[in-house]
mmCIF file of C-alpha atoms and ligand atoms in Angstrom:
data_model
loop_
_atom_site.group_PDB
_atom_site.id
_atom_site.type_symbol
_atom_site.label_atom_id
_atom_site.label_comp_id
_atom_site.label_asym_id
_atom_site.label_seq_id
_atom_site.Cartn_x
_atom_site.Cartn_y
_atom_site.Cartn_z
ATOM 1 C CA UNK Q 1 150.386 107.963 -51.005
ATOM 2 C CA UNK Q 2 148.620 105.062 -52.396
ATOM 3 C CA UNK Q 3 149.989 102.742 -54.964
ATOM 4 C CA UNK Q 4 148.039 100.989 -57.375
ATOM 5 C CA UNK Q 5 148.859 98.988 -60.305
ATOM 6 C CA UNK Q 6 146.280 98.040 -62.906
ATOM 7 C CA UNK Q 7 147.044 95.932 -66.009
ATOM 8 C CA UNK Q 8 144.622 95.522 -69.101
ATOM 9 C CA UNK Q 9 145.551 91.673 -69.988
ATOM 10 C CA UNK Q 10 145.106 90.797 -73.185
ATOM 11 C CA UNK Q 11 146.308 90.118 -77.017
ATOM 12 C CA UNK Q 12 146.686 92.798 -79.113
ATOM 13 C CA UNK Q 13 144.137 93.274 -82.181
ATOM 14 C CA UNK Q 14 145.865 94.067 -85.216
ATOM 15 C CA UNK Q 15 147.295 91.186 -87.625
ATOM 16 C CA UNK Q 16 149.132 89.339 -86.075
ATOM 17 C CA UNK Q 17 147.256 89.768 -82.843
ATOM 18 C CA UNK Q 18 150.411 88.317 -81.360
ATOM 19 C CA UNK Q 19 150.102 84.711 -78.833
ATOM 20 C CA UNK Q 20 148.806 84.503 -74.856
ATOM 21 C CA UNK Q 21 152.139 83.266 -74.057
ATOM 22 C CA UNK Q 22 154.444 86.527 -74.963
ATOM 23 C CA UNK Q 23 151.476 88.772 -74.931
ATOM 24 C CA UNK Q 24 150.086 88.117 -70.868
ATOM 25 C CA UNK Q 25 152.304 84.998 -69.288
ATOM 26 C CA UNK Q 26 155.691 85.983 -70.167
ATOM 27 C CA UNK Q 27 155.637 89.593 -69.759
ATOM 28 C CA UNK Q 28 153.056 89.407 -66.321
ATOM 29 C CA UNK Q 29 155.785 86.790 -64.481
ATOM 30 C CA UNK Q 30 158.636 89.575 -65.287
ATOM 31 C CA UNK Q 31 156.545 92.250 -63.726
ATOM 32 C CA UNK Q 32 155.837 89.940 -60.459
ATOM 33 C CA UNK Q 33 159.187 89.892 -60.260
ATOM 34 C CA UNK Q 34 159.717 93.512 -59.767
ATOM 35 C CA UNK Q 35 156.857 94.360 -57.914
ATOM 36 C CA UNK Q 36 156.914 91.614 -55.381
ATOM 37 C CA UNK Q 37 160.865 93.220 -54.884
ATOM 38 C CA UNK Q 38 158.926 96.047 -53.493
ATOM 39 C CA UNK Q 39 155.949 94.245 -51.484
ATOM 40 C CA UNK Q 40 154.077 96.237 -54.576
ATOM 41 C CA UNK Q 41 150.638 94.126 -55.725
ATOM 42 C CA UNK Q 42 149.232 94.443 -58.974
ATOM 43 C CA UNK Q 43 145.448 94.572 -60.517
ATOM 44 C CA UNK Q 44 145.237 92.228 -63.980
ATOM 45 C CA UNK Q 45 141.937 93.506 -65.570
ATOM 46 C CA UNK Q 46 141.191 90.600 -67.420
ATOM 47 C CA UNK Q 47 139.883 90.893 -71.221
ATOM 48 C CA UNK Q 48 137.055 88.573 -70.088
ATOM 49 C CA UNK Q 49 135.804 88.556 -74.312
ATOM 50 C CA UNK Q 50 138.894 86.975 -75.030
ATOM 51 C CA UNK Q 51 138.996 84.253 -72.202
ATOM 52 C CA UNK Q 52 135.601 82.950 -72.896
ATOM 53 C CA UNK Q 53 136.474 82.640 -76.331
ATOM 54 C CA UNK Q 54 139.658 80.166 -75.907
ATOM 55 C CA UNK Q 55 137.364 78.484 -73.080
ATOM 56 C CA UNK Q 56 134.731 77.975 -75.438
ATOM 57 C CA UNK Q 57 136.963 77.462 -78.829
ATOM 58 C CA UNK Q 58 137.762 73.404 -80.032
ATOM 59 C CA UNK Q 59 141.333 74.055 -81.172
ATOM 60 C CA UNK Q 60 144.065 72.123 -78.995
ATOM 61 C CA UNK Q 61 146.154 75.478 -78.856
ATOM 62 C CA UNK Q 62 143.309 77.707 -76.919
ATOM 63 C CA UNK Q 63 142.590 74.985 -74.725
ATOM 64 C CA UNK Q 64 146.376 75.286 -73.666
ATOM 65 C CA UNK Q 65 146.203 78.651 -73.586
ATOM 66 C CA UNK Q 66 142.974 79.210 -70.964
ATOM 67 C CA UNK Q 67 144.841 76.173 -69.056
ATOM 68 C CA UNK Q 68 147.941 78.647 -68.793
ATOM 69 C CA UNK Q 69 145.872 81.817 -68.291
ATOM 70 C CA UNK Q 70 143.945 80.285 -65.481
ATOM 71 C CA UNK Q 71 146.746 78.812 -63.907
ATOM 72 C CA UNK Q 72 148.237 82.626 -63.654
ATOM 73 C CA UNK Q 73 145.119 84.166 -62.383
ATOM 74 C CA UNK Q 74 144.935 81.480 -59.801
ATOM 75 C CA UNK Q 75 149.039 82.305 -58.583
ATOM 76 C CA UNK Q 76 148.494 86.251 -58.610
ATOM 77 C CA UNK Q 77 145.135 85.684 -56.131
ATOM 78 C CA UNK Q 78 146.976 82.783 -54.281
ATOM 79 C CA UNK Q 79 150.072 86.267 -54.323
ATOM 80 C CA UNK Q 80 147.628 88.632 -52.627
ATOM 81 C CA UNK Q 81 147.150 90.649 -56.323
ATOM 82 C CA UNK Q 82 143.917 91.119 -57.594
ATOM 83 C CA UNK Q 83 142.357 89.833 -61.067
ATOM 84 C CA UNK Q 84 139.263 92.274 -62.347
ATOM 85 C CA UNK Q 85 137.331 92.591 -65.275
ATOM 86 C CA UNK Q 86 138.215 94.574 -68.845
ATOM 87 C CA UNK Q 87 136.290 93.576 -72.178
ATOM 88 C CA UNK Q 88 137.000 93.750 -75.576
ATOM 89 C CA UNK Q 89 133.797 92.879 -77.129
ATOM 90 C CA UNK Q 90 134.846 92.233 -80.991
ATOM 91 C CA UNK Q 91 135.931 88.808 -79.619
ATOM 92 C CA UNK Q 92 132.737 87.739 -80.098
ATOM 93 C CA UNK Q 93 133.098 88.494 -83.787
ATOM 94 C CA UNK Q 94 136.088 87.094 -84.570
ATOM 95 C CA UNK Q 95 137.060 83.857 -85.991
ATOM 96 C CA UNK Q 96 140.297 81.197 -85.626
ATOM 97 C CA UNK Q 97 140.740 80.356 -89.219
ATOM 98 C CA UNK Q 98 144.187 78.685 -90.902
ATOM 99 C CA UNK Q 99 146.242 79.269 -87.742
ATOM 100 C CA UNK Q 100 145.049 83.019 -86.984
ATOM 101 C CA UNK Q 101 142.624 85.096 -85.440
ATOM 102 C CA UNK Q 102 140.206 87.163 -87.945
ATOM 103 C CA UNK Q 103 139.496 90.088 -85.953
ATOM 104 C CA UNK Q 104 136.154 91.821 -86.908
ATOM 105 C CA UNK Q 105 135.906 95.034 -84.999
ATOM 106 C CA UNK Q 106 132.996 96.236 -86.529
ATOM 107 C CA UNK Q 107 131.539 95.585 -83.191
ATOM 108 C CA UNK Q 108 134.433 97.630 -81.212
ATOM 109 C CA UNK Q 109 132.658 99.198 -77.455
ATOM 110 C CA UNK Q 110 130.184 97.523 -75.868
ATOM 111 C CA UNK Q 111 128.038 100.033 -76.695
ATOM 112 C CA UNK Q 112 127.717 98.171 -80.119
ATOM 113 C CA UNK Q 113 125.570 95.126 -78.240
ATOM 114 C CA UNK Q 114 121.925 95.741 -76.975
ATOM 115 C CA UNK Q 115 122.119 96.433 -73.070
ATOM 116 C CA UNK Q 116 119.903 92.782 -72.186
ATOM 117 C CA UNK Q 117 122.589 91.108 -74.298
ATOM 118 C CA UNK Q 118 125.387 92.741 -72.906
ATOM 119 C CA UNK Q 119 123.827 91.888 -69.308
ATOM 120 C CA UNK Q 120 124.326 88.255 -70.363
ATOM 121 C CA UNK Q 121 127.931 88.667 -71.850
ATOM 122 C CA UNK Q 122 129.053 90.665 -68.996
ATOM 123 C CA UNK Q 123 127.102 87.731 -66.198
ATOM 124 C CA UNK Q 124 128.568 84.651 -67.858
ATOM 125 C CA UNK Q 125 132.248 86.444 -68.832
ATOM 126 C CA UNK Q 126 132.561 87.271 -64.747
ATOM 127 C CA UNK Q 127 131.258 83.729 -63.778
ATOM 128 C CA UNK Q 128 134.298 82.707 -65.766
ATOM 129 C CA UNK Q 129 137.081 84.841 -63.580
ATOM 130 C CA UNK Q 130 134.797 83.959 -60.686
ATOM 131 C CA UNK Q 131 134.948 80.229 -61.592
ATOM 132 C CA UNK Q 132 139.025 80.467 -61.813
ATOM 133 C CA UNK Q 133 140.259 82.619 -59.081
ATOM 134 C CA UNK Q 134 137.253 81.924 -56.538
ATOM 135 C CA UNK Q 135 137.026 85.646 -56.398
ATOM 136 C CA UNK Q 136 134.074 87.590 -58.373
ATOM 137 C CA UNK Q 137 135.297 90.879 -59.624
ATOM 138 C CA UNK Q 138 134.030 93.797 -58.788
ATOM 139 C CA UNK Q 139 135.769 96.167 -60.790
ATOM 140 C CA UNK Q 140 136.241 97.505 -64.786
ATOM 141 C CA UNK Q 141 137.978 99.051 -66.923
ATOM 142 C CA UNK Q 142 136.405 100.185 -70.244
ATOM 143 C CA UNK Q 143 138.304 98.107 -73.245
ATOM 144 C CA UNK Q 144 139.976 100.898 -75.215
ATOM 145 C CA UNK Q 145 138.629 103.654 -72.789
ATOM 146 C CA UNK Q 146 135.271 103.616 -74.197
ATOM 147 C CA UNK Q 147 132.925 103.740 -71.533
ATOM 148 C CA UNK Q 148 130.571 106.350 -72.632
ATOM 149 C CA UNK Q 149 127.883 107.086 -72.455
ATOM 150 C CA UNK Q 150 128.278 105.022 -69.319
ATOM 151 C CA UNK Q 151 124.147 104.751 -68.714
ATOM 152 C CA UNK Q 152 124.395 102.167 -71.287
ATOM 153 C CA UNK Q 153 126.380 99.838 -69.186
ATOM 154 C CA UNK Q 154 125.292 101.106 -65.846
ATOM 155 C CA UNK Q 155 122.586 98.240 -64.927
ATOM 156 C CA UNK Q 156 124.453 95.481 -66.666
ATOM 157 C CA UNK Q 157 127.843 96.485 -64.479
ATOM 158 C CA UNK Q 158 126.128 96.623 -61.208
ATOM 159 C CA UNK Q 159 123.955 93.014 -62.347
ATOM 160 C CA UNK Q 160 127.207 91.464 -62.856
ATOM 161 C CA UNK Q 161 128.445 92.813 -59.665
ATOM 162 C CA UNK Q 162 130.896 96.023 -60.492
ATOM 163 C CA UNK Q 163 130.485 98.479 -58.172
ATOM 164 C CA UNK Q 164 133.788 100.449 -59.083
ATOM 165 C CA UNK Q 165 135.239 101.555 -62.624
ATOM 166 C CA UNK Q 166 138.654 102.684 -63.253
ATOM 167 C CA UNK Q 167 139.006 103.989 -66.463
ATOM 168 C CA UNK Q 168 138.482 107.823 -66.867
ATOM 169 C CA UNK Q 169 141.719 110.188 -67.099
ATOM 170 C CA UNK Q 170 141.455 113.429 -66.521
ATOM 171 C CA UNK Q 171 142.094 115.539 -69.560
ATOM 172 C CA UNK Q 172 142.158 112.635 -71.728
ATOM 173 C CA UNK Q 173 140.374 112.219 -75.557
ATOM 174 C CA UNK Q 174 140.419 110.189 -78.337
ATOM 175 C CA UNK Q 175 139.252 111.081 -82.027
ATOM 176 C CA UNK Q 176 139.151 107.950 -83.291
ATOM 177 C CA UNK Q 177 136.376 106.675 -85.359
ATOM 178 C CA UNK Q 178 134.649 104.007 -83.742
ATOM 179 C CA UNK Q 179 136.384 104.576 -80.561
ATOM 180 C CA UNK Q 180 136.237 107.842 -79.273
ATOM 181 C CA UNK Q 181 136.171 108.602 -75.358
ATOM 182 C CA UNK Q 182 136.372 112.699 -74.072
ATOM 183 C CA UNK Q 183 137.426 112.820 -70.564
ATOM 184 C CA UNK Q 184 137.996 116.557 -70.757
ATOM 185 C CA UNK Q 185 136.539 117.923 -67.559
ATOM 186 C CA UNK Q 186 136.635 115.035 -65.422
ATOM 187 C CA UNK Q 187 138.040 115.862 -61.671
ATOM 188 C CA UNK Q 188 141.222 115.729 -60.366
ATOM 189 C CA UNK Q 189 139.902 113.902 -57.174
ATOM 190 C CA UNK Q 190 141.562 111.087 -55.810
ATOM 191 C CA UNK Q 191 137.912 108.710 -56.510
ATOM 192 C CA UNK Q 192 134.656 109.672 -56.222
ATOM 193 C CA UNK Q 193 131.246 107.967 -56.108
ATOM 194 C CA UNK Q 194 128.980 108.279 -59.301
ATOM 195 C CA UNK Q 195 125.943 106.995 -60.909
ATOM 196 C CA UNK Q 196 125.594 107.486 -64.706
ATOM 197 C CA UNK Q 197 128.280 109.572 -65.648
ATOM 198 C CA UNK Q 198 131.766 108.455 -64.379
ATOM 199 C CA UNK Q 199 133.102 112.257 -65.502
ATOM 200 C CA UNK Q 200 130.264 113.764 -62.327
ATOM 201 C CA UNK Q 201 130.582 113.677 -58.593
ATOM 202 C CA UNK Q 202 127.063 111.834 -57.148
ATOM 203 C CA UNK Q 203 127.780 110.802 -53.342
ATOM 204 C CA UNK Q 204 124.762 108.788 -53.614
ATOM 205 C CA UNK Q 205 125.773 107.001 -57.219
ATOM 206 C CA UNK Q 206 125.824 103.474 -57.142
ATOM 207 C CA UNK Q 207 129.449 103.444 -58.412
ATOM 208 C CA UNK Q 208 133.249 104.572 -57.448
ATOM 209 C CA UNK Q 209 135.145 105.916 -60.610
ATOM 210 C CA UNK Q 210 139.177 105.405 -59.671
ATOM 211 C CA UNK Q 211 140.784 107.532 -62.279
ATOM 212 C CA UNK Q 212 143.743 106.957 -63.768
ATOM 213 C CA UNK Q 213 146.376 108.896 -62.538
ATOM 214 C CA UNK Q 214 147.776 111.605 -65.355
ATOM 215 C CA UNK Q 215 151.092 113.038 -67.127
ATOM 216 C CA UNK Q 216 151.162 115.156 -69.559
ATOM 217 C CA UNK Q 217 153.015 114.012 -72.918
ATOM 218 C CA UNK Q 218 154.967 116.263 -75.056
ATOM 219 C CA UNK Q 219 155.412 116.202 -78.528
ATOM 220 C CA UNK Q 220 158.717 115.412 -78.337
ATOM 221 C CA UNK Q 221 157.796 112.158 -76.386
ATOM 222 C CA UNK Q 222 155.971 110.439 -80.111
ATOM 223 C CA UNK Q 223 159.066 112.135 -82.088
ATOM 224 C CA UNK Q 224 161.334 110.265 -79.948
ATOM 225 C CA UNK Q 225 159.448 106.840 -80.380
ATOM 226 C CA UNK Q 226 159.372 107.197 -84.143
ATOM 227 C CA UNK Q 227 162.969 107.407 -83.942
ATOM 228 C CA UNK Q 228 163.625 104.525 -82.241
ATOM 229 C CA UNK Q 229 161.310 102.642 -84.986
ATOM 230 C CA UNK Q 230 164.049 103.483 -87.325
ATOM 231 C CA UNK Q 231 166.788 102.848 -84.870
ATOM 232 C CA UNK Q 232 165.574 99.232 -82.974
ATOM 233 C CA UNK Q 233 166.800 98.885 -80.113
ATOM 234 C CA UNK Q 234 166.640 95.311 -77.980
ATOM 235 C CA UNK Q 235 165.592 97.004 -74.828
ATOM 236 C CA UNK Q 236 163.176 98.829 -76.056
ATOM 237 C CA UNK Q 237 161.507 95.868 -77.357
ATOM 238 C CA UNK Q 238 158.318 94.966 -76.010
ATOM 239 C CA UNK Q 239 157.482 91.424 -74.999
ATOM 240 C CA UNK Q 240 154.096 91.331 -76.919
ATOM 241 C CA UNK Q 241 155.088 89.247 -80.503
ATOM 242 C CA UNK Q 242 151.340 91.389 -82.186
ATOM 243 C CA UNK Q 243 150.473 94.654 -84.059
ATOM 244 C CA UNK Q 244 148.154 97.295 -82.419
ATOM 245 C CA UNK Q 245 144.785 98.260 -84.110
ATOM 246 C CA UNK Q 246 145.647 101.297 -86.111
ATOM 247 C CA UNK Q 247 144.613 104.661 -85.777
ATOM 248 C CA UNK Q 248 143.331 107.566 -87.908
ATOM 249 C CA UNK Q 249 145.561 110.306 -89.347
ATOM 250 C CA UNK Q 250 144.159 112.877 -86.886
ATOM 251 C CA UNK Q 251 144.853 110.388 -83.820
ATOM 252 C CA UNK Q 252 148.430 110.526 -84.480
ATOM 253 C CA UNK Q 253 149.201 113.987 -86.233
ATOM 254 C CA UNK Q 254 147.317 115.581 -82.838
ATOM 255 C CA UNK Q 255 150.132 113.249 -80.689
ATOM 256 C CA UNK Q 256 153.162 114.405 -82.565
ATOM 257 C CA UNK Q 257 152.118 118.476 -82.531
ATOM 258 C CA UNK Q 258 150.142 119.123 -79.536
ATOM 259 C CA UNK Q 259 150.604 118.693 -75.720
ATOM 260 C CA UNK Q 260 148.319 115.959 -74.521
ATOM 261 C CA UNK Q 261 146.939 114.834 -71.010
ATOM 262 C CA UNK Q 262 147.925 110.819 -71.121
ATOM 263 C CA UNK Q 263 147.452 108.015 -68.669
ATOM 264 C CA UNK Q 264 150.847 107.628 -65.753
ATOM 265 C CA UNK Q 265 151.907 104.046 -67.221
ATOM 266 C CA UNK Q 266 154.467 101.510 -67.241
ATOM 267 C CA UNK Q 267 154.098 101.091 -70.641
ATOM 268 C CA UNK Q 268 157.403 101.327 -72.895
ATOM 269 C CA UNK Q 269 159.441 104.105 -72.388
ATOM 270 C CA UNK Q 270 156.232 106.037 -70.406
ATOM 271 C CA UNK Q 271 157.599 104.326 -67.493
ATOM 272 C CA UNK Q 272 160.067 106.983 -67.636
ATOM 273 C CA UNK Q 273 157.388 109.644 -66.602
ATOM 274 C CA UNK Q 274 156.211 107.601 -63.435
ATOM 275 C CA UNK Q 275 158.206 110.459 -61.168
ATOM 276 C CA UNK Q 276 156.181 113.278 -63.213
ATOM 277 C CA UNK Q 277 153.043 111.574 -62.790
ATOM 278 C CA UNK Q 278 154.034 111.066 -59.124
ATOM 279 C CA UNK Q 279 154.968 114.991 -59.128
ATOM 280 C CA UNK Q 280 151.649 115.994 -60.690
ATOM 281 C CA UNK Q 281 149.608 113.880 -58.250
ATOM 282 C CA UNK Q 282 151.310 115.621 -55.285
ATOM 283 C CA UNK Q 283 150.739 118.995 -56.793
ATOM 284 C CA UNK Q 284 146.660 118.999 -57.033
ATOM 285 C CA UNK Q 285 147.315 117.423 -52.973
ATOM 286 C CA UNK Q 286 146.347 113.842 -54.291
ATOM 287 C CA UNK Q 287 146.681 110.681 -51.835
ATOM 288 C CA UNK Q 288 146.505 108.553 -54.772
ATOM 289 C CA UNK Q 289 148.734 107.084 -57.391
ATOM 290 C CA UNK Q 290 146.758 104.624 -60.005
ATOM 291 C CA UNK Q 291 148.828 103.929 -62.692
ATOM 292 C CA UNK Q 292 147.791 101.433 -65.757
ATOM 293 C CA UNK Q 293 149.640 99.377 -68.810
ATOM 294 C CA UNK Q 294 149.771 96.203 -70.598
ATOM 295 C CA UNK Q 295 151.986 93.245 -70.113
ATOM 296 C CA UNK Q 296 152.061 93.219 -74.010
ATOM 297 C CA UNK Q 297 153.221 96.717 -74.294
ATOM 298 C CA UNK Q 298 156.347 96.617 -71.462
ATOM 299 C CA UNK Q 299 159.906 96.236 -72.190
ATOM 300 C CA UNK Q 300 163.196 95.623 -70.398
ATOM 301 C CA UNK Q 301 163.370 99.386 -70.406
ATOM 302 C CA UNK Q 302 159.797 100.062 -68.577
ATOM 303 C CA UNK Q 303 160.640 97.193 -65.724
ATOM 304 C CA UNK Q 304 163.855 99.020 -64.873
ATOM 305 C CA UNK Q 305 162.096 102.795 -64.449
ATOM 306 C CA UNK Q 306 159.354 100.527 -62.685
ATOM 307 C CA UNK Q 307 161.938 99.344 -60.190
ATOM 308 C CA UNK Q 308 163.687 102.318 -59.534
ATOM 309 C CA UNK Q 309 160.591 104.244 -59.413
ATOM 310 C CA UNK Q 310 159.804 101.962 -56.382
ATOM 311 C CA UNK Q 311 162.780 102.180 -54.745
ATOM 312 C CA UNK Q 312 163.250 105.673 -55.023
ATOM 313 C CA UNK Q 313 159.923 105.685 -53.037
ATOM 314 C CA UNK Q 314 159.835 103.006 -51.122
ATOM 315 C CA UNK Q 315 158.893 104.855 -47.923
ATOM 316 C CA UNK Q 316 156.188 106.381 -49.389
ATOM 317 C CA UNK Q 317 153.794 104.614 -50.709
ATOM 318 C CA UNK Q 318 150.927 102.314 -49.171
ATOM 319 C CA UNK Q 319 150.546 99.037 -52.044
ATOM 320 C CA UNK Q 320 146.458 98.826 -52.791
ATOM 321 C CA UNK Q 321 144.781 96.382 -55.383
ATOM 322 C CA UNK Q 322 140.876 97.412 -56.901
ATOM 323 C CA UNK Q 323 140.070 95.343 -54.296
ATOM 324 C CA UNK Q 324 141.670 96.020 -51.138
ATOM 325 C CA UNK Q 325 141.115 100.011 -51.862
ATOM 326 C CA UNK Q 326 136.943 99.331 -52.747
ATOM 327 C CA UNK Q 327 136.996 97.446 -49.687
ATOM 328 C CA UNK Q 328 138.403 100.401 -47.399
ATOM 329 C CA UNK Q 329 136.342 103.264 -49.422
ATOM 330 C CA UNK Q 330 133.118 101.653 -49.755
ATOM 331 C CA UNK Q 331 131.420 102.488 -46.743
ATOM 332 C CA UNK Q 332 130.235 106.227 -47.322
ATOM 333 C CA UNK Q 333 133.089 108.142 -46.950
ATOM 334 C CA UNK Q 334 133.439 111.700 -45.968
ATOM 335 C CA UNK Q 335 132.788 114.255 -48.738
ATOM 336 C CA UNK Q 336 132.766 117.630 -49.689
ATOM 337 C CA UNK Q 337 129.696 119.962 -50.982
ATOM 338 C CA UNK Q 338 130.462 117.657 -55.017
ATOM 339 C CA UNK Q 339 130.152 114.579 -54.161
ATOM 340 C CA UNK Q 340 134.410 113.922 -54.188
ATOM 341 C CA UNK Q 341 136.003 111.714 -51.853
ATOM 342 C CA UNK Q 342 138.968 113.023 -49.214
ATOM 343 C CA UNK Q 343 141.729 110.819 -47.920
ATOM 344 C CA UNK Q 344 142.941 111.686 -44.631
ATOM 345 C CA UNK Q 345 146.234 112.405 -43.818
HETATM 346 ZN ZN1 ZN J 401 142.210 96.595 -73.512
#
């Protein structure tokens, strides 16, 4: 079974948005520590938005910041992990004013910028990974999920580069206003090439789509997490020092009452369902394991399910970045009559 690992990097977007420091550093040096226990590597996707904007920003305190950002993405390529690209756009809308970021999201997806101006932010925010790690990325994942309709993005991806997205998961949907994705009907496969549609097989698309891997979330799971609000608990506590965006009423009434298809992550305590999510993969005869979170949202709790999660399958599982796993698939691989990709063995 193959392993991956892929981490969306970045602040979170409420008020406060919380600071680089405990948000990425902190939190992405205690999960080196487990995984390199393990020989495990690990994918940072990089909110790219973000890092151009403390490049580009006057302030003393984002200057330190990119110094400190850069100087991680430069150890995890020197450490054989992988640094790729994730964008939250609304950084280019928001404004450092009396010691805190403003966040506009009125601008949310990229969806909300003109394709020949997202060509440009998408050219000059890869230059900037490419300029730090020596490495030009060549995979993304969708900030907040919402990469559809995908022939939006499709020609400024594949200008800057991409030739692989990881961000559909099968089953998955969001109602939110502003921010909806529907991944219902998207294959179980392992990967599969595509070309405008990330949700259909097309063994000639100019694309791979590397889902995330799936669990599915009961009810129970949200109750529980409420609970603990009430009851805090230090292990529980997540290294991130921000506030999420919030969601609509429906977004979170449809979590606590319904069954729901989520993403396998290390995440608080849904590093507790890795074994499920390992369990499901195994049932539809998957060779793949691709499981996502955010430094900002892991706690003492997640490491430790992370790290026995590892050891309990130590044997079994082959450790891939974006990278090294585009770089063994991209030759055209052997497929059935759709268009989806086989692993052998
Ligand atoms: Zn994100």
């Amino acid at each position: 079974m193959r392993f991956l690992l892929g981490v969306d990097y970045e602040l979170f977007f409420g008020n406060p948005t919380g600071s680089p420091q405990a948000c990425m550093i902190e939190p992405t040096n205690a999960l080196l520590g487990v995984l390199e226990k393990h020989g495990a590597r690990l994918t940072v996707f990089v909110d790219a938005a973000y890092l151009l904007k403390i490049q580009q920003a006057h302030e003393r305190i984002h200057r330190n910041a990119f110094d400190q950002v850069a100087r991680q993405l430069r150890i995890l390529v020197d450490r054989q992990h992988d640094v790729q690209l994730h964008v939250h756009p609304h950084w280019l809308d928001s404004e450092w004013r009396e010691g805190r970021w403003h966040i506009d999201t009125q601008r949310y997806k990229v969806h909300d910028f003109a394709s020949d101006v997202l060509t440009g932010m998408l050219q000059e925010q890869v230059a900037c990974l490419h300029n730090i790690t020596g490495l030009a990325p060549v995979a993304y994942r969708a900030g907040g999920w919402c990469v559809q309709p995908f022939a939006h993005l499709a020609r400024p991806l594949s200008t800057a580069g991409v030739r692989m997205d990881s961000t559909v998961y099968s089953g998955g949907s969001s109602v939110n206003p502003g921010r909806e994705f529907d991944f219902t009907g998207a294959p179980t496969d392992d990967f599969w090439r595509f070309d405008d549609d990330p949700l259909v097989p097309d063994q000639d698309g100019g694309f791979m789509e590397l889902p995330i891997s799936t669990v599915t979330v009961p009810p129970t799971f949200y109750w529980r997490m409420l609970a603990r609000r009430l009851r805090p608990d230090d292990t529980h506590r997540v290294f991130g020092d921000g506030k999420a965006l919030s969601g609509s009423g429906a977004y979170y009434l449809r979590k606590l009452f319904a069954w729901e298809s989520g993403v396998a992550s290390i995440d608080g305590a849904r590093a507790s369902m890795l074994p499920r999510a390992l369990a499901a993969r195994r049932r539809l005869g998957g060779k793949v394991l691709n499981v996502m979170g955010h430094p900002k949202s892991i706690s003492r709790v997640s490491l430790r399910y992370l790290d026995d999660f590892l050891q309990t399958n130590s044997g079994a599982f082959d450790y891939h970045t974006m990278s090294s796993f585009l770089e063994l698939e991209d030759q055209p691989p052997a497929t059935n009559s759709n268009g989806a990709s086989t692993i052998a063995g």
